[in-house]
Amino acid sequence: MWTPETIRNDFPILDQTVNGRQLIYLDNAATTQMPAPVLEAMTSYMLHDHSNVHRGIHALSERATGLMEKSREYVYSFLGAKGTEEIIFTSGATAAINLVARSMSFGLLEAGDEIITTEMEHHANLIPWQEACRRTGAVLHVVPVTKEGELDYGKLEALISRRTKLVAVTAVSNVTGTVNELDRIIRLAHDAGAWVLVDGSQAVRHGMLDMSAMDCDFFCFSGHKMMGPTGTGVLYGKREVLEQLPPETFGGGMVDQVFTDHATYGDLPFRLEAGTPNIMGIIGLGAAVKYLTDLGRDEIVNTEDRLLSLAEKELRARPQIDILGSPVKRAGCISFNIKGCHCYDTAKLLDQLGVAMRSGHHCAEPLLTAFGETGAVRLSPAFYNTEDEILEAMKALDRVIRLIERTVRK
Ligand code: PMP
């Protein structure tokens, strides 16, 4: 059995000083670090197998294709999908959501249709729907968030109707860490005949993954938030739903036959994957899935929940700190502000003390606005963080608080 202390050996990047202090990396909701097996899988591919996939019959191309398709198999069983054709590789969650939104606006949406999203979404799960509605004349509804940082389920129920074509919702907020009641949302949407797209970006490390149990129509995430490389991501879709999506990007790799005046398109998943994919990245993503699977989902979730609870308890013990939201269930991250201190100043001062935390609106401006804020500092642990690191980060925060108090008093 591993512990955060032992697992750190897999993450050489963590062993460095920043501004003369041992790095404490607590920005995992933005990007997680890659373990040695992921780096090794990508390096080995680049050294021995680098080639283009699906097009050549020479040895390198066949090896590259085999490695990439092995990654698809890892992802398919990681997600509990019904088949590898339900796994579309993209460059990230943003690309996956844009794929669905753009595709739906090529004939699946029309004036009078409705899309529902929420006030707590990352911009990546809001703007593509704004644009799809603008192009098609469909109407976008946005479910508000309560002051606790929960979705207003009453409002959601009132908004869903036979006109609703799709509900786009995050599994976990990337600001408050609110865990949404996906079962309830999916049931409501399906009763009305609507599809559900779940943005799983902040949930992939948190065990909310079983597609057969969740029954959503689409699920997406980025590789770089689950120990994989940047520039990789996944769009899962139920086969019967993906089959209804017209391709929205055209070119090599996605066709069946091509004539000068028209083309016919290939089968899933390739029909939705035009162009040369990020082969090295996808191989790294597969290695990350394998790594997480080997560590054990429950162990990862328990470790991260324990670290987050400790952080929340410590933050709550400091009267100078305002925490954004108090959801019933929180996962992955918690955001806060020191009273009277801009979040950028807090994060910059923490950085001087070796502590990496994100600050700003976290690409969720409507949610920050709902809280009456323009920004916040976000603490997001991963399973390689230790309790000592959380406590050290709190000591650093105390130094910042003392500095602010001295400055204000002057
Ligand atoms: N959705 C959520 C909830 C996120 O946290 C993020 C990344 N911050 C994204 C979408 C977008 O991910 P990417 O930039 O990797 O496409």
Short mmCIF file of C-alpha atoms and ligand atoms in Angstrom, two decimals:
data_model
loop_
_atom_site.label_atom_id
_atom_site.label_comp_id
_atom_site.label_asym_id
_atom_site.label_seq_id
_atom_site.Cartn_x
_atom_site.Cartn_y
_atom_site.Cartn_z
CA MET A 1 0.00 0.00 0.00
CA TRP A 2 1.35 3.44 -0.92
CA THR A 3 1.22 6.64 1.09
CA PRO A 4 1.61 10.24 -0.12
CA GLU A 5 5.10 10.13 1.36
CA THR A 6 6.17 7.06 -0.65
CA ILE A 7 4.36 7.90 -3.89
CA ARG A 8 6.26 11.17 -4.19
CA ASN A 9 9.27 9.31 -5.55
CA ASP A 10 7.25 8.83 -8.75
CA PHE A 11 7.01 12.62 -9.18
CA PRO A 12 10.55 14.00 -9.47
CA ILE A 13 9.25 17.50 -10.26
CA LEU A 14 7.99 17.88 -6.69
CA ASP A 15 11.52 17.65 -5.36
CA GLN A 16 12.64 21.23 -6.03
CA THR A 17 12.93 24.56 -4.30
CA VAL A 18 11.03 27.65 -5.39
CA ASN A 19 12.17 31.04 -4.13
CA GLY A 20 14.57 29.24 -1.81
CA ARG A 21 11.82 27.08 -0.24
CA GLN A 22 10.78 23.49 -0.77
CA LEU A 23 7.97 23.56 -3.35
CA ILE A 24 4.48 22.80 -2.02
CA TYR A 25 2.37 22.23 -5.12
CA LEU A 26 -1.33 22.78 -4.36
CA ASP A 27 -2.56 23.75 -7.83
CA ASN A 28 -3.75 20.33 -8.92
CA ALA A 29 -7.20 21.50 -10.05
CA ALA A 30 -5.37 23.40 -12.80
CA THR A 31 -2.84 20.73 -13.75
CA THR A 32 -1.52 17.66 -11.98
CA GLN A 33 2.06 16.46 -12.20
CA MET A 34 3.07 13.46 -14.29
CA PRO A 35 4.59 10.37 -12.65
CA ALA A 36 7.68 8.64 -14.02
CA PRO A 37 5.73 5.84 -15.80
CA VAL A 38 3.85 8.45 -17.86
CA LEU A 39 7.06 10.26 -18.78
CA GLU A 40 8.71 6.93 -19.60
CA ALA A 41 5.83 5.78 -21.84
CA MET A 42 6.06 9.00 -23.86
CA THR A 43 9.86 8.96 -24.03
CA SER A 44 9.94 5.32 -25.12
CA TYR A 45 7.42 6.05 -27.89
CA MET A 46 9.43 9.05 -29.08
CA LEU A 47 12.70 7.11 -29.02
CA HIS A 48 11.48 3.91 -30.68
CA ASP A 49 8.03 4.09 -32.25
CA HIS A 50 7.35 7.68 -33.36
CA SER A 51 5.34 7.54 -36.56
CA ASN A 52 1.84 8.28 -37.88
CA VAL A 53 -1.07 6.07 -36.90
CA HIS A 54 -3.77 4.23 -38.86
CA ARG A 55 -2.22 5.11 -42.22
CA GLY A 56 0.91 3.08 -42.70
CA ILE A 57 1.53 -0.64 -42.69
CA HIS A 58 5.20 -0.37 -41.84
CA ALA A 59 6.46 -1.53 -38.46
CA LEU A 60 6.73 1.85 -36.74
CA SER A 61 3.26 2.91 -37.84
CA GLU A 62 1.78 -0.36 -36.68
CA ARG A 63 3.53 -0.03 -33.32
CA ALA A 64 2.35 3.57 -32.89
CA THR A 65 -1.20 2.55 -33.80
CA GLY A 66 -1.08 -0.36 -31.38
CA LEU A 67 0.13 1.86 -28.52
CA MET A 68 -2.48 4.53 -29.20
CA GLU A 69 -5.32 2.02 -29.43
CA LYS A 70 -4.09 0.37 -26.22
CA SER A 71 -4.63 3.76 -24.56
CA ARG A 72 -8.19 3.79 -25.90
CA GLU A 73 -8.71 0.40 -24.26
CA TYR A 74 -7.35 1.67 -20.94
CA VAL A 75 -9.68 4.68 -21.07
CA TYR A 76 -12.65 2.56 -22.08
CA SER A 77 -12.30 0.25 -19.09
CA PHE A 78 -11.40 3.18 -16.77
CA LEU A 79 -14.73 4.77 -17.69
CA GLY A 80 -16.78 1.59 -17.75
CA ALA A 81 -17.83 2.34 -21.34
CA LYS A 82 -19.51 -0.29 -23.50
CA GLY A 83 -16.90 -0.25 -26.26
CA THR A 84 -13.79 1.55 -27.49
CA GLU A 85 -15.89 3.24 -30.21
CA GLU A 86 -17.41 5.33 -27.40
CA ILE A 87 -14.02 6.94 -26.64
CA ILE A 88 -13.10 9.96 -28.77
CA PHE A 89 -9.66 11.47 -28.21
CA THR A 90 -9.56 15.26 -28.17
CA SER A 91 -7.03 17.88 -27.14
CA GLY A 92 -8.83 18.41 -23.81
CA ALA A 93 -12.17 19.01 -22.13
CA THR A 94 -12.58 22.32 -23.93
CA ALA A 95 -12.19 20.66 -27.33
CA ALA A 96 -14.56 17.84 -26.31
CA ILE A 97 -17.37 20.21 -25.29
CA ASN A 98 -16.83 22.36 -28.38
CA LEU A 99 -17.02 19.23 -30.52
CA VAL A 100 -20.47 18.36 -29.14
CA ALA A 101 -21.76 21.95 -29.22
CA ARG A 102 -20.57 22.60 -32.77
CA SER A 103 -21.77 19.24 -34.01
CA MET A 104 -25.22 19.80 -32.49
CA SER A 105 -25.42 23.17 -34.19
CA PHE A 106 -24.90 21.38 -37.55
CA GLY A 107 -28.52 20.26 -37.71
CA LEU A 108 -29.48 18.91 -34.28
CA LEU A 109 -30.51 22.27 -32.81
CA GLU A 110 -33.06 24.72 -34.14
CA ALA A 111 -34.97 27.81 -33.07
CA GLY A 112 -37.26 26.90 -30.18
CA ASP A 113 -34.92 24.23 -28.78
CA GLU A 114 -33.36 24.82 -25.38
CA ILE A 115 -30.04 24.06 -23.75
CA ILE A 116 -29.56 24.21 -19.99
CA THR A 117 -26.24 24.85 -18.30
CA THR A 118 -25.34 26.25 -14.88
CA GLU A 119 -23.84 29.30 -13.24
CA MET A 120 -21.01 27.21 -11.78
CA GLU A 121 -19.57 26.00 -15.08
CA HIS A 122 -16.04 26.56 -16.28
CA HIS A 123 -16.22 28.90 -19.31
CA ALA A 124 -15.50 25.81 -21.44
CA ASN A 125 -18.96 24.46 -20.57
CA LEU A 126 -20.76 27.77 -21.03
CA ILE A 127 -19.43 29.69 -24.03
CA PRO A 128 -19.71 26.80 -26.55
CA TRP A 129 -23.44 26.62 -25.65
CA GLN A 130 -23.83 30.40 -25.93
CA GLU A 131 -22.35 30.17 -29.41
CA ALA A 132 -24.38 27.10 -30.45
CA CYS A 133 -27.57 28.90 -29.37
CA ARG A 134 -26.55 32.12 -31.11
CA ARG A 135 -25.96 30.24 -34.37
CA THR A 136 -29.13 28.13 -34.29
CA GLY A 137 -31.68 30.33 -32.53
CA ALA A 138 -31.94 27.87 -29.63
CA VAL A 139 -32.36 29.36 -26.15
CA LEU A 140 -29.78 28.98 -23.38
CA HIS A 141 -30.96 28.73 -19.76
CA VAL A 142 -28.52 28.99 -16.87
CA VAL A 143 -29.35 27.37 -13.51
CA PRO A 144 -28.32 29.68 -10.64
CA VAL A 145 -26.21 28.69 -7.66
CA THR A 146 -27.24 29.17 -4.01
CA LYS A 147 -25.08 31.12 -1.56
CA GLU A 148 -23.83 27.77 -0.24
CA GLY A 149 -22.48 27.03 -3.72
CA GLU A 150 -25.05 24.35 -4.60
CA LEU A 151 -27.08 24.22 -7.79
CA ASP A 152 -30.63 25.48 -7.29
CA TYR A 153 -32.32 22.17 -8.10
CA GLY A 154 -35.80 23.70 -7.85
CA LYS A 155 -34.91 26.14 -10.63
CA LEU A 156 -33.38 23.33 -12.67
CA GLU A 157 -36.60 21.31 -12.39
CA ALA A 158 -38.65 24.31 -13.43
CA LEU A 159 -36.44 24.92 -16.48
CA ILE A 160 -36.38 21.39 -17.90
CA SER A 161 -39.07 20.73 -20.46
CA ARG A 162 -39.76 18.81 -23.65
CA ARG A 163 -37.96 21.67 -25.45
CA THR A 164 -34.71 20.90 -23.62
CA LYS A 165 -32.25 19.18 -25.94
CA LEU A 166 -29.28 18.96 -23.63
CA VAL A 167 -28.24 19.71 -20.04
CA ALA A 168 -24.54 20.56 -19.72
CA VAL A 169 -23.28 20.35 -16.14
CA THR A 170 -20.03 19.89 -14.31
CA ALA A 171 -19.61 16.91 -11.99
CA VAL A 172 -17.53 19.00 -9.59
CA SER A 173 -17.06 22.78 -9.47
CA ASN A 174 -13.51 23.88 -10.20
CA VAL A 175 -13.95 26.76 -7.72
CA THR A 176 -15.97 25.57 -4.71
CA GLY A 177 -15.40 21.85 -5.20
CA THR A 178 -19.19 21.35 -5.01
CA VAL A 179 -20.12 17.80 -5.99
CA ASN A 180 -23.31 17.96 -8.02
CA GLU A 181 -26.17 15.49 -7.75
CA LEU A 182 -25.66 13.99 -11.17
CA ASP A 183 -28.12 11.12 -10.69
CA ARG A 184 -30.89 13.58 -10.00
CA ILE A 185 -29.96 15.84 -12.93
CA ILE A 186 -29.63 12.94 -15.37
CA ARG A 187 -32.99 11.47 -14.30
CA LEU A 188 -34.75 14.83 -14.74
CA ALA A 189 -33.17 15.38 -18.15
CA HIS A 190 -33.87 11.89 -19.43
CA ASP A 191 -37.49 12.08 -18.26
CA ALA A 192 -37.81 15.12 -20.53
CA GLY A 193 -36.03 13.36 -23.40
CA ALA A 194 -32.89 15.53 -23.16
CA TRP A 195 -29.26 14.47 -23.38
CA VAL A 196 -26.81 15.20 -20.54
CA LEU A 197 -23.20 16.24 -20.99
CA VAL A 198 -21.13 15.90 -17.82
CA ASP A 199 -17.93 17.91 -17.58
CA GLY A 200 -15.81 15.47 -15.61
CA SER A 201 -12.62 17.56 -15.60
CA GLN A 202 -12.53 17.92 -11.82
CA ALA A 203 -14.05 14.51 -11.13
CA VAL A 204 -11.76 12.12 -12.95
CA ARG A 205 -9.51 11.57 -9.95
CA HIS A 206 -12.51 11.35 -7.62
CA GLY A 207 -14.13 8.11 -8.53
CA MET A 208 -17.18 9.55 -10.29
CA LEU A 209 -16.56 7.69 -13.46
CA ASP A 210 -18.66 4.64 -14.03
CA MET A 211 -20.51 5.44 -17.25
CA SER A 212 -22.86 2.48 -17.04
CA ALA A 213 -23.96 3.53 -13.54
CA MET A 214 -24.01 7.26 -14.29
CA ASP A 215 -25.99 6.88 -17.53
CA CYS A 216 -24.96 10.30 -18.89
CA ASP A 217 -24.89 10.73 -22.66
CA PHE A 218 -21.53 12.53 -22.83
CA PHE A 219 -18.66 12.78 -20.35
CA CYS A 220 -15.42 14.62 -20.94
CA PHE A 221 -12.16 15.42 -19.22
CA SER A 222 -8.59 16.60 -19.82
CA GLY A 223 -5.57 14.34 -19.44
CA HIS A 224 -3.51 16.96 -17.62
CA LYS A 225 -5.82 16.93 -14.57
CA MET A 226 -5.31 13.21 -14.04
CA MET A 227 -1.55 12.77 -14.25
CA GLY A 228 -1.45 12.77 -18.06
CA PRO A 229 0.05 15.32 -20.45
CA THR A 230 -1.48 18.61 -21.61
CA GLY A 231 -3.08 18.60 -25.05
CA THR A 232 -4.97 15.36 -24.40
CA GLY A 233 -8.56 14.73 -23.48
CA VAL A 234 -11.48 12.42 -23.90
CA LEU A 235 -15.04 12.73 -25.06
CA TYR A 236 -17.04 9.70 -24.01
CA GLY A 237 -20.44 9.33 -25.63
CA LYS A 238 -23.00 6.56 -25.65
CA ARG A 239 -22.64 4.85 -29.01
CA GLU A 240 -26.27 5.50 -30.04
CA VAL A 241 -25.82 9.20 -29.16
CA LEU A 242 -22.43 9.64 -30.87
CA GLU A 243 -23.91 8.05 -33.99
CA GLN A 244 -26.34 10.95 -34.21
CA LEU A 245 -23.58 13.59 -34.04
CA PRO A 246 -22.59 14.87 -37.48
CA PRO A 247 -18.80 15.31 -37.80
CA GLU A 248 -17.79 18.94 -37.30
CA THR A 249 -14.13 18.74 -38.32
CA PHE A 250 -13.21 17.24 -41.66
CA GLY A 251 -10.03 15.85 -43.20
CA GLY A 252 -7.84 12.79 -43.06
CA GLY A 253 -8.54 9.80 -40.87
CA MET A 254 -12.30 10.30 -40.52
CA VAL A 255 -13.44 9.30 -44.01
CA ASP A 256 -14.71 6.21 -45.74
CA GLN A 257 -14.59 7.31 -49.42
CA VAL A 258 -13.69 10.67 -50.88
CA PHE A 259 -14.72 12.08 -54.26
CA THR A 260 -14.01 15.52 -55.60
CA ASP A 261 -17.54 16.71 -54.83
CA HIS A 262 -18.37 14.83 -51.62
CA ALA A 263 -17.14 12.30 -49.10
CA THR A 264 -18.56 9.56 -46.94
CA TYR A 265 -17.45 9.22 -43.36
CA GLY A 266 -15.94 6.32 -41.46
CA ASP A 267 -17.10 4.59 -38.30
CA LEU A 268 -16.85 5.68 -34.69
CA PRO A 269 -14.60 6.70 -33.05
CA PHE A 270 -12.52 7.83 -36.07
CA ARG A 271 -15.41 9.74 -37.69
CA LEU A 272 -15.03 12.34 -34.91
CA GLU A 273 -11.21 12.39 -34.86
CA ALA A 274 -10.11 14.15 -38.07
CA GLY A 275 -6.39 14.77 -38.59
CA THR A 276 -3.26 13.36 -36.98
CA PRO A 277 -3.92 12.92 -33.26
CA ASN A 278 -1.58 13.78 -30.39
CA ILE A 279 -0.13 10.27 -30.48
CA MET A 280 2.57 10.79 -27.87
CA GLY A 281 0.12 12.53 -25.56
CA ILE A 282 -2.51 9.83 -25.95
CA ILE A 283 0.09 7.19 -25.09
CA GLY A 284 0.95 9.24 -21.99
CA LEU A 285 -2.74 9.51 -21.15
CA GLY A 286 -3.08 5.73 -21.37
CA ALA A 287 -0.10 5.34 -19.04
CA ALA A 288 -1.73 7.82 -16.61
CA VAL A 289 -4.96 5.82 -16.61
CA LYS A 290 -3.01 2.65 -15.93
CA TYR A 291 -1.07 4.39 -13.16
CA LEU A 292 -4.24 5.63 -11.44
CA THR A 293 -5.93 2.26 -11.85
CA ASP A 294 -2.94 0.51 -10.27
CA LEU A 295 -2.94 2.95 -7.33
CA GLY A 296 -6.62 2.22 -6.71
CA ARG A 297 -9.50 4.63 -7.05
CA ASP A 298 -10.70 4.33 -3.44
CA GLU A 299 -7.22 4.93 -2.03
CA ILE A 300 -6.80 8.03 -4.20
CA VAL A 301 -10.21 9.43 -3.27
CA ASN A 302 -9.72 8.74 0.45
CA THR A 303 -6.29 10.39 0.46
CA GLU A 304 -7.44 13.50 -1.42
CA ASP A 305 -10.63 13.81 0.69
CA ARG A 306 -8.57 13.61 3.88
CA LEU A 307 -6.18 16.34 2.66
CA LEU A 308 -9.04 18.57 1.54
CA SER A 309 -10.91 18.16 4.85
CA LEU A 310 -7.76 19.08 6.75
CA ALA A 311 -7.30 22.17 4.56
CA GLU A 312 -10.93 23.19 5.07
CA LYS A 313 -10.71 22.73 8.86
CA GLU A 314 -7.55 24.84 8.97
CA LEU A 315 -9.00 27.58 6.73
CA ARG A 316 -12.21 27.70 8.81
CA ALA A 317 -10.14 28.17 11.97
CA ARG A 318 -8.84 31.49 10.62
CA PRO A 319 -11.36 34.34 11.06
CA GLN A 320 -9.44 36.48 8.54
CA ILE A 321 -10.43 34.07 5.77
CA ASP A 322 -13.67 33.93 3.75
CA ILE A 323 -14.37 30.60 2.07
CA LEU A 324 -16.47 30.54 -1.09
CA GLY A 325 -19.51 28.34 -0.51
CA SER A 326 -20.24 25.59 1.98
CA PRO A 327 -21.52 22.72 -0.17
CA VAL A 328 -22.81 19.50 1.38
CA LYS A 329 -20.13 17.54 -0.44
CA ARG A 330 -16.86 19.02 -1.62
CA ALA A 331 -14.14 17.33 -3.70
CA GLY A 332 -10.82 18.37 -5.11
CA CYS A 333 -10.56 22.03 -4.22
CA ILE A 334 -11.58 24.87 -1.94
CA SER A 335 -11.39 28.60 -2.73
CA PHE A 336 -11.00 31.49 -0.32
CA ASN A 337 -9.88 35.08 0.15
CA ILE A 338 -8.06 36.78 2.97
CA LYS A 339 -10.34 39.65 3.99
CA GLY A 340 -9.06 42.89 2.51
CA CYS A 341 -6.37 41.25 0.37
CA HIS A 342 -6.57 40.78 -3.38
CA CYS A 343 -6.26 37.13 -4.39
CA TYR A 344 -3.29 37.90 -6.66
CA ASP A 345 -1.39 39.41 -3.74
CA THR A 346 -2.13 36.40 -1.55
CA ALA A 347 -1.03 33.95 -4.25
CA LYS A 348 2.11 35.96 -5.05
CA LEU A 349 3.11 36.13 -1.39
CA LEU A 350 2.45 32.39 -1.01
CA ASP A 351 4.64 31.77 -4.04
CA GLN A 352 7.45 33.70 -2.32
CA LEU A 353 7.12 31.09 0.43
CA GLY A 354 7.26 28.17 -2.02
CA VAL A 355 3.51 27.46 -2.03
CA ALA A 356 1.81 27.13 -5.43
CA MET A 357 -1.90 27.99 -5.40
CA ARG A 358 -4.00 29.42 -8.21
CA SER A 359 -5.68 32.81 -8.01
CA GLY A 360 -8.16 34.66 -10.20
CA HIS A 361 -11.59 33.84 -11.54
CA HIS A 362 -10.63 30.28 -12.46
CA CYS A 363 -12.43 30.62 -15.82
CA ALA A 364 -15.71 30.68 -13.93
CA GLU A 365 -16.53 34.39 -13.92
CA PRO A 366 -20.31 33.99 -13.54
CA LEU A 367 -19.81 31.92 -10.38
CA LEU A 368 -17.36 34.43 -8.88
CA THR A 369 -19.84 37.20 -9.71
CA ALA A 370 -22.63 35.25 -7.96
CA PHE A 371 -20.43 35.22 -4.84
CA GLY A 372 -19.82 38.97 -5.22
CA GLU A 373 -16.13 38.36 -5.90
CA THR A 374 -13.82 39.04 -8.82
CA GLY A 375 -11.32 36.38 -7.82
CA ALA A 376 -10.25 33.90 -5.16
CA VAL A 377 -7.29 31.78 -4.15
CA ARG A 378 -7.77 28.06 -4.79
CA LEU A 379 -6.15 25.25 -2.83
CA SER A 380 -6.35 21.88 -4.58
CA PRO A 381 -4.44 18.87 -3.23
CA ALA A 382 -3.58 15.65 -5.05
CA PHE A 383 -2.79 12.25 -3.58
CA TYR A 384 0.96 13.00 -3.62
CA ASN A 385 0.52 15.90 -1.21
CA THR A 386 1.09 15.25 2.47
CA GLU A 387 -0.66 16.49 5.59
CA ASP A 388 2.61 18.21 6.51
CA GLU A 389 2.46 20.16 3.27
CA ILE A 390 -1.08 21.34 4.05
CA LEU A 391 0.06 22.45 7.51
CA GLU A 392 3.16 24.16 6.07
CA ALA A 393 0.92 25.95 3.54
CA MET A 394 -1.23 27.14 6.46
CA LYS A 395 1.85 28.51 8.22
CA ALA A 396 2.71 30.38 5.02
CA LEU A 397 -0.87 31.68 4.91
CA ASP A 398 -0.53 32.89 8.51
CA ARG A 399 2.57 34.83 7.51
CA VAL A 400 0.64 36.45 4.68
CA ILE A 401 -2.24 37.27 7.04
CA ARG A 402 0.17 38.88 9.54
CA LEU A 403 1.78 40.88 6.75
CA ILE A 404 -1.60 42.10 5.53
CA GLU A 405 -2.68 43.03 9.06
CA ARG A 406 0.53 45.01 9.63
CA THR A 407 0.13 46.79 6.28
CA VAL A 408 -3.52 47.67 6.95
CA ARG A 409 -2.75 48.94 10.48
CA LYS A 410 -0.07 51.36 9.18
N1 PMP B 1 -13.99 22.23 -17.09
C1 PMP B 1 -13.51 22.30 -15.84
C2 PMP B 1 -14.43 22.03 -14.68
C3 PMP B 1 -12.17 22.63 -15.63
O1 PMP B 1 -11.69 22.72 -14.38
C4 PMP B 1 -11.33 22.88 -16.75
C5 PMP B 1 -9.87 23.27 -16.56
N2 PMP B 1 -9.64 24.24 -15.60
C6 PMP B 1 -11.88 22.77 -18.02
C7 PMP B 1 -13.21 22.44 -18.16
C8 PMP B 1 -11.07 23.04 -19.26
O2 PMP B 1 -10.03 22.13 -19.38
P1 PMP B 1 -8.92 22.32 -20.54
O3 PMP B 1 -8.45 23.73 -20.44
O4 PMP B 1 -7.89 21.33 -20.18
O5 PMP B 1 -9.60 22.03 -21.82
#
